Amino acid sequence: MAKINTANQNNKGHIRSIILRTINIVIVVGLGAFLVYYLLSQIKIQDLKTAFLGVYKPSLVIGLVLMFSIDFFKTYRQKLLIGTEQVRFADMFLVSLIRNAFNMVLPARTGELSYVYVLKRKFKIPVEIGVSTLFIGLIFEIVIVFSMIIISIIIVGLNKYTISSTSVILIAAALLVVSLFVLFYLSKFVGLFIKFGNFLLKKISKLKKNKVFMYVFEKLVETNKNIEIIQKRKIYWKVYLASVGTRVTKFTSFYFLIHATLQPFGYSFSDLPYWVIFLATVTAEISAVLPTHAVAGFGTYEASFAFAFVALGFPKDLSIIAGFNYHIINLLETIVLGVISVGIIALPVYKIRELKDHKISEKKD
């Protein structure tokens, strides 16, 4: 009888979970569709089509090349963090391209988990190594982004626009400090969750029989051990430089893509200050982290960019056109490269290195 009640409770919990996920999908998709409809109603569709087909080719090519180059820095960083010869540079490069594609399509950066999945499925790298190297890489990127936000605000001086530079700098500085704190004390931070897990295991003995809880807890312990090993290897400065290269190249590629879109409308490089464009594009990038990020970002991404671009003094119609165009171009290249990478890795002739030891190297680089 007790087993039947437990089964009924599990079924109810499963049904409730499905309902909540369905509601969330409907809300996110609905929000994205509404924003796309609203934004397109503010411009002439012909202008959007003309701008897309008439992009300035030299800037477009530079933007696409830079976008492709981002993953050389990202690959070097993750290869450095993972510290094993099991995954070659070319392997990690393909994994990075696949990760980008999933990130573009899935909401709230959940596509990041594809990195862990592909490493585990194809290269037999333990989940805890994938998770630990993913977390550290992401935190470094967050540190770089907030640093760039502060620099851009100081250079641009937002007070001349409709935004208070002081408040934005304070928020960015606070988030930067928090990010740095988490980065250097990450193992201790994760250790708090491990202590809490041990506390629950002592208080609730039934948890020891819960396979899901025990699996997550054991992986968390192993992940923390890998974080400690990475910190002891003294490679943070190399990871930092690679992260700088990743982010600077990414936002520079966005700059050229936006110039490619706006050049036919009479905008030269002098009319598009780098740090002003950065502030608009970073606003759109931050929106992609939120749970409201729609399918492939359509609607929410363009709305965030257009809002920031208008606030920075650009016309509303051109802000919307630029947002759609550079996002679509970015989306197309990222997905195409991701699909090609999946195809290459899935080929029967694609060979991987076979190593018995999958632990992170403890050697200092």
PDB file of N, CA and C in Angstrom, residues 214-261:
ATOM      1  N   MET A 214      21.909  11.097  -4.565  1.00  0.00           N
ATOM      2  CA  MET A 214      23.259  10.603  -4.328  1.00  0.00           C
ATOM      3  C   MET A 214      24.158  10.825  -5.535  1.00  0.00           C
ATOM      4  N   TYR A 215      23.589  10.661  -6.744  1.00  0.00           N
ATOM      5  CA  TYR A 215      24.375  10.883  -7.961  1.00  0.00           C
ATOM      6  C   TYR A 215      24.819  12.338  -8.051  1.00  0.00           C
ATOM      7  N   VAL A 216      23.868  13.263  -7.841  1.00  0.00           N
ATOM      8  CA  VAL A 216      24.177  14.695  -7.907  1.00  0.00           C
ATOM      9  C   VAL A 216      25.185  15.071  -6.823  1.00  0.00           C
ATOM     10  N   PHE A 217      24.982  14.533  -5.615  1.00  0.00           N
ATOM     11  CA  PHE A 217      25.878  14.854  -4.496  1.00  0.00           C
ATOM     12  C   PHE A 217      27.292  14.358  -4.764  1.00  0.00           C
ATOM     13  N   GLU A 218      27.420  13.119  -5.242  1.00  0.00           N
ATOM     14  CA  GLU A 218      28.743  12.558  -5.531  1.00  0.00           C
ATOM     15  C   GLU A 218      29.446  13.333  -6.641  1.00  0.00           C
ATOM     16  N   LYS A 219      28.693  13.728  -7.676  1.00  0.00           N
ATOM     17  CA  LYS A 219      29.270  14.508  -8.762  1.00  0.00           C
ATOM     18  C   LYS A 219      29.700  15.888  -8.281  1.00  0.00           C
ATOM     19  N   LEU A 220      28.938  16.449  -7.337  1.00  0.00           N
ATOM     20  CA  LEU A 220      29.294  17.754  -6.769  1.00  0.00           C
ATOM     21  C   LEU A 220      30.611  17.669  -6.001  1.00  0.00           C
ATOM     22  N   VAL A 221      30.794  16.591  -5.257  1.00  0.00           N
ATOM     23  CA  VAL A 221      32.041  16.379  -4.509  1.00  0.00           C
ATOM     24  C   VAL A 221      33.218  16.242  -5.469  1.00  0.00           C
ATOM     25  N   GLU A 222      33.034  15.439  -6.529  1.00  0.00           N
ATOM     26  CA  GLU A 222      34.099  15.245  -7.516  1.00  0.00           C
ATOM     27  C   GLU A 222      34.394  16.537  -8.282  1.00  0.00           C
ATOM     28  N   THR A 223      33.344  17.292  -8.581  1.00  0.00           N
ATOM     29  CA  THR A 223      33.524  18.575  -9.274  1.00  0.00           C
ATOM     30  C   THR A 223      34.368  19.513  -8.438  1.00  0.00           C
ATOM     31  N   ASN A 224      34.109  19.555  -7.128  1.00  0.00           N
ATOM     32  CA  ASN A 224      34.874  20.436  -6.238  1.00  0.00           C
ATOM     33  C   ASN A 224      36.334  20.020  -6.166  1.00  0.00           C
ATOM     34  N   LYS A 225      36.595  18.725  -6.209  1.00  0.00           N
ATOM     35  CA  LYS A 225      37.985  18.249  -6.197  1.00  0.00           C
ATOM     36  C   LYS A 225      38.713  18.725  -7.456  1.00  0.00           C
ATOM     37  N   ASN A 226      38.023  18.689  -8.595  1.00  0.00           N
ATOM     38  CA  ASN A 226      38.625  19.147  -9.849  1.00  0.00           C
ATOM     39  C   ASN A 226      38.867  20.652  -9.844  1.00  0.00           C
ATOM     40  N   ILE A 227      37.967  21.397  -9.227  1.00  0.00           N
ATOM     41  CA  ILE A 227      38.141  22.854  -9.103  1.00  0.00           C
ATOM     42  C   ILE A 227      39.392  23.160  -8.294  1.00  0.00           C
ATOM     43  N   GLU A 228      39.582  22.420  -7.210  1.00  0.00           N
ATOM     44  CA  GLU A 228      40.767  22.621  -6.361  1.00  0.00           C
ATOM     45  C   GLU A 228      42.050  22.294  -7.127  1.00  0.00           C
ATOM     46  N   ILE A 229      42.006  21.244  -7.948  1.00  0.00           N
ATOM     47  CA  ILE A 229      43.182  20.872  -8.744  1.00  0.00           C
ATOM     48  C   ILE A 229      43.518  21.973  -9.744  1.00  0.00           C
ATOM     49  N   ILE A 230      42.488  22.511 -10.418  1.00  0.00           N
ATOM     50  CA  ILE A 230      42.694  23.578 -11.400  1.00  0.00           C
ATOM     51  C   ILE A 230      43.296  24.807 -10.739  1.00  0.00           C
ATOM     52  N   GLN A 231      42.800  25.157  -9.555  1.00  0.00           N
ATOM     53  CA  GLN A 231      43.319  26.334  -8.847  1.00  0.00           C
ATOM     54  C   GLN A 231      44.783  26.150  -8.448  1.00  0.00           C
ATOM     55  N   LYS A 232      45.177  24.924  -8.118  1.00  0.00           N
ATOM     56  CA  LYS A 232      46.559  24.656  -7.715  1.00  0.00           C
ATOM     57  C   LYS A 232      47.523  24.691  -8.897  1.00  0.00           C
ATOM     58  N   ARG A 233      47.003  24.558 -10.109  1.00  0.00           N
ATOM     59  CA  ARG A 233      47.870  24.522 -11.288  1.00  0.00           C
ATOM     60  C   ARG A 233      48.382  25.904 -11.704  1.00  0.00           C
ATOM     61  N   LYS A 234      47.898  26.950 -11.082  1.00  0.00           N
ATOM     62  CA  LYS A 234      48.373  28.327 -11.340  1.00  0.00           C
ATOM     63  C   LYS A 234      48.245  28.723 -12.813  1.00  0.00           C
ATOM     64  N   ILE A 235      47.089  28.441 -13.391  1.00  0.00           N
ATOM     65  CA  ILE A 235      46.885  28.759 -14.814  1.00  0.00           C
ATOM     66  C   ILE A 235      45.876  29.881 -15.019  1.00  0.00           C
ATOM     67  N   TYR A 236      45.434  30.495 -13.923  1.00  0.00           N
ATOM     68  CA  TYR A 236      44.371  31.497 -14.033  1.00  0.00           C
ATOM     69  C   TYR A 236      44.747  32.656 -14.952  1.00  0.00           C
ATOM     70  N   TRP A 237      46.031  33.051 -14.956  1.00  0.00           N
ATOM     71  CA  TRP A 237      46.412  34.200 -15.784  1.00  0.00           C
ATOM     72  C   TRP A 237      46.277  33.869 -17.272  1.00  0.00           C
ATOM     73  N   LYS A 238      46.591  32.628 -17.635  1.00  0.00           N
ATOM     74  CA  LYS A 238      46.426  32.210 -19.038  1.00  0.00           C
ATOM     75  C   LYS A 238      44.939  32.123 -19.400  1.00  0.00           C
ATOM     76  N   VAL A 239      44.158  31.604 -18.465  1.00  0.00           N
ATOM     77  CA  VAL A 239      42.711  31.498 -18.688  1.00  0.00           C
ATOM     78  C   VAL A 239      42.105  32.893 -18.809  1.00  0.00           C
ATOM     79  N   TYR A 240      42.607  33.818 -17.991  1.00  0.00           N
ATOM     80  CA  TYR A 240      42.116  35.202 -18.034  1.00  0.00           C
ATOM     81  C   TYR A 240      42.389  35.839 -19.405  1.00  0.00           C
ATOM     82  N   LEU A 241      43.610  35.689 -19.900  1.00  0.00           N
ATOM     83  CA  LEU A 241      43.974  36.268 -21.204  1.00  0.00           C
ATOM     84  C   LEU A 241      43.149  35.647 -22.329  1.00  0.00           C
ATOM     85  N   ALA A 242      42.927  34.337 -22.256  1.00  0.00           N
ATOM     86  CA  ALA A 242      42.108  33.676 -23.270  1.00  0.00           C
ATOM     87  C   ALA A 242      40.668  34.168 -23.211  1.00  0.00           C
ATOM     88  N   SER A 243      40.180  34.431 -21.998  1.00  0.00           N
ATOM     89  CA  SER A 243      38.818  34.939 -21.826  1.00  0.00           C
ATOM     90  C   SER A 243      38.698  36.362 -22.354  1.00  0.00           C
ATOM     91  N   VAL A 244      39.748  37.162 -22.157  1.00  0.00           N
ATOM     92  CA  VAL A 244      39.768  38.516 -22.717  1.00  0.00           C
ATOM     93  C   VAL A 244      39.679  38.439 -24.243  1.00  0.00           C
ATOM     94  N   GLY A 245      40.489  37.555 -24.831  1.00  0.00           N
ATOM     95  CA  GLY A 245      40.472  37.379 -26.280  1.00  0.00           C
ATOM     96  C   GLY A 245      39.108  36.933 -26.780  1.00  0.00           C
ATOM     97  N   THR A 246      38.463  36.033 -26.020  1.00  0.00           N
ATOM     98  CA  THR A 246      37.132  35.536 -26.389  1.00  0.00           C
ATOM     99  C   THR A 246      36.115  36.656 -26.442  1.00  0.00           C
ATOM    100  N   ARG A 247      36.045  37.438 -25.364  1.00  0.00           N
ATOM    101  CA  ARG A 247      35.012  38.477 -25.263  1.00  0.00           C
ATOM    102  C   ARG A 247      35.282  39.676 -26.175  1.00  0.00           C
ATOM    103  N   VAL A 248      36.525  40.109 -26.246  1.00  0.00           N
ATOM    104  CA  VAL A 248      36.852  41.260 -27.097  1.00  0.00           C
ATOM    105  C   VAL A 248      36.578  40.909 -28.561  1.00  0.00           C
ATOM    106  N   THR A 249      36.975  39.705 -28.973  1.00  0.00           N
ATOM    107  CA  THR A 249      36.734  39.284 -30.352  1.00  0.00           C
ATOM    108  C   THR A 249      35.242  39.175 -30.640  1.00  0.00           C
ATOM    109  N   LYS A 250      34.478  38.667 -29.679  1.00  0.00           N
ATOM    110  CA  LYS A 250      33.039  38.512 -29.867  1.00  0.00           C
ATOM    111  C   LYS A 250      32.354  39.857 -30.075  1.00  0.00           C
ATOM    112  N   PHE A 251      32.619  40.809 -29.186  1.00  0.00           N
ATOM    113  CA  PHE A 251      31.946  42.102 -29.294  1.00  0.00           C
ATOM    114  C   PHE A 251      32.472  42.923 -30.478  1.00  0.00           C
ATOM    115  N   THR A 252      33.708  42.671 -30.863  1.00  0.00           N
ATOM    116  CA  THR A 252      34.235  43.337 -32.066  1.00  0.00           C
ATOM    117  C   THR A 252      33.550  42.796 -33.315  1.00  0.00           C
ATOM    118  N   SER A 253      33.262  41.489 -33.326  1.00  0.00           N
ATOM    119  CA  SER A 253      32.535  40.904 -34.462  1.00  0.00           C
ATOM    120  C   SER A 253      31.132  41.499 -34.543  1.00  0.00           C
ATOM    121  N   PHE A 254      30.498  41.692 -33.387  1.00  0.00           N
ATOM    122  CA  PHE A 254      29.175  42.332 -33.365  1.00  0.00           C
ATOM    123  C   PHE A 254      29.256  43.753 -33.923  1.00  0.00           C
ATOM    124  N   TYR A 255      30.334  44.455 -33.572  1.00  0.00           N
ATOM    125  CA  TYR A 255      30.515  45.832 -34.037  1.00  0.00           C
ATOM    126  C   TYR A 255      30.524  45.889 -35.568  1.00  0.00           C
ATOM    127  N   PHE A 256      31.284  44.994 -36.178  1.00  0.00           N
ATOM    128  CA  PHE A 256      31.387  44.994 -37.648  1.00  0.00           C
ATOM    129  C   PHE A 256      30.078  44.549 -38.301  1.00  0.00           C
ATOM    130  N   LEU A 257      29.362  43.630 -37.668  1.00  0.00           N
ATOM    131  CA  LEU A 257      28.078  43.197 -38.221  1.00  0.00           C
ATOM    132  C   LEU A 257      27.058  44.338 -38.179  1.00  0.00           C
ATOM    133  N   ILE A 258      27.080  45.103 -37.101  1.00  0.00           N
ATOM    134  CA  ILE A 258      26.158  46.242 -36.998  1.00  0.00           C
ATOM    135  C   ILE A 258      26.553  47.338 -37.992  1.00  0.00           C
ATOM    136  N   HIS A 259      27.854  47.550 -38.156  1.00  0.00           N
ATOM    137  CA  HIS A 259      28.297  48.534 -39.158  1.00  0.00           C
ATOM    138  C   HIS A 259      27.887  48.070 -40.562  1.00  0.00           C
ATOM    139  N   ALA A 260      27.984  46.767 -40.815  1.00  0.00           N
ATOM    140  CA  ALA A 260      27.590  46.236 -42.122  1.00  0.00           C
ATOM    141  C   ALA A 260      26.119  46.513 -42.408  1.00  0.00           C
ATOM    142  N   THR A 261      25.291  46.485 -41.343  1.00  0.00           N
ATOM    143  CA  THR A 261      23.858  46.743 -41.493  1.00  0.00           C
ATOM    144  C   THR A 261      23.555  48.229 -41.662  1.00  0.00           C
TER     145      THR A 261
END
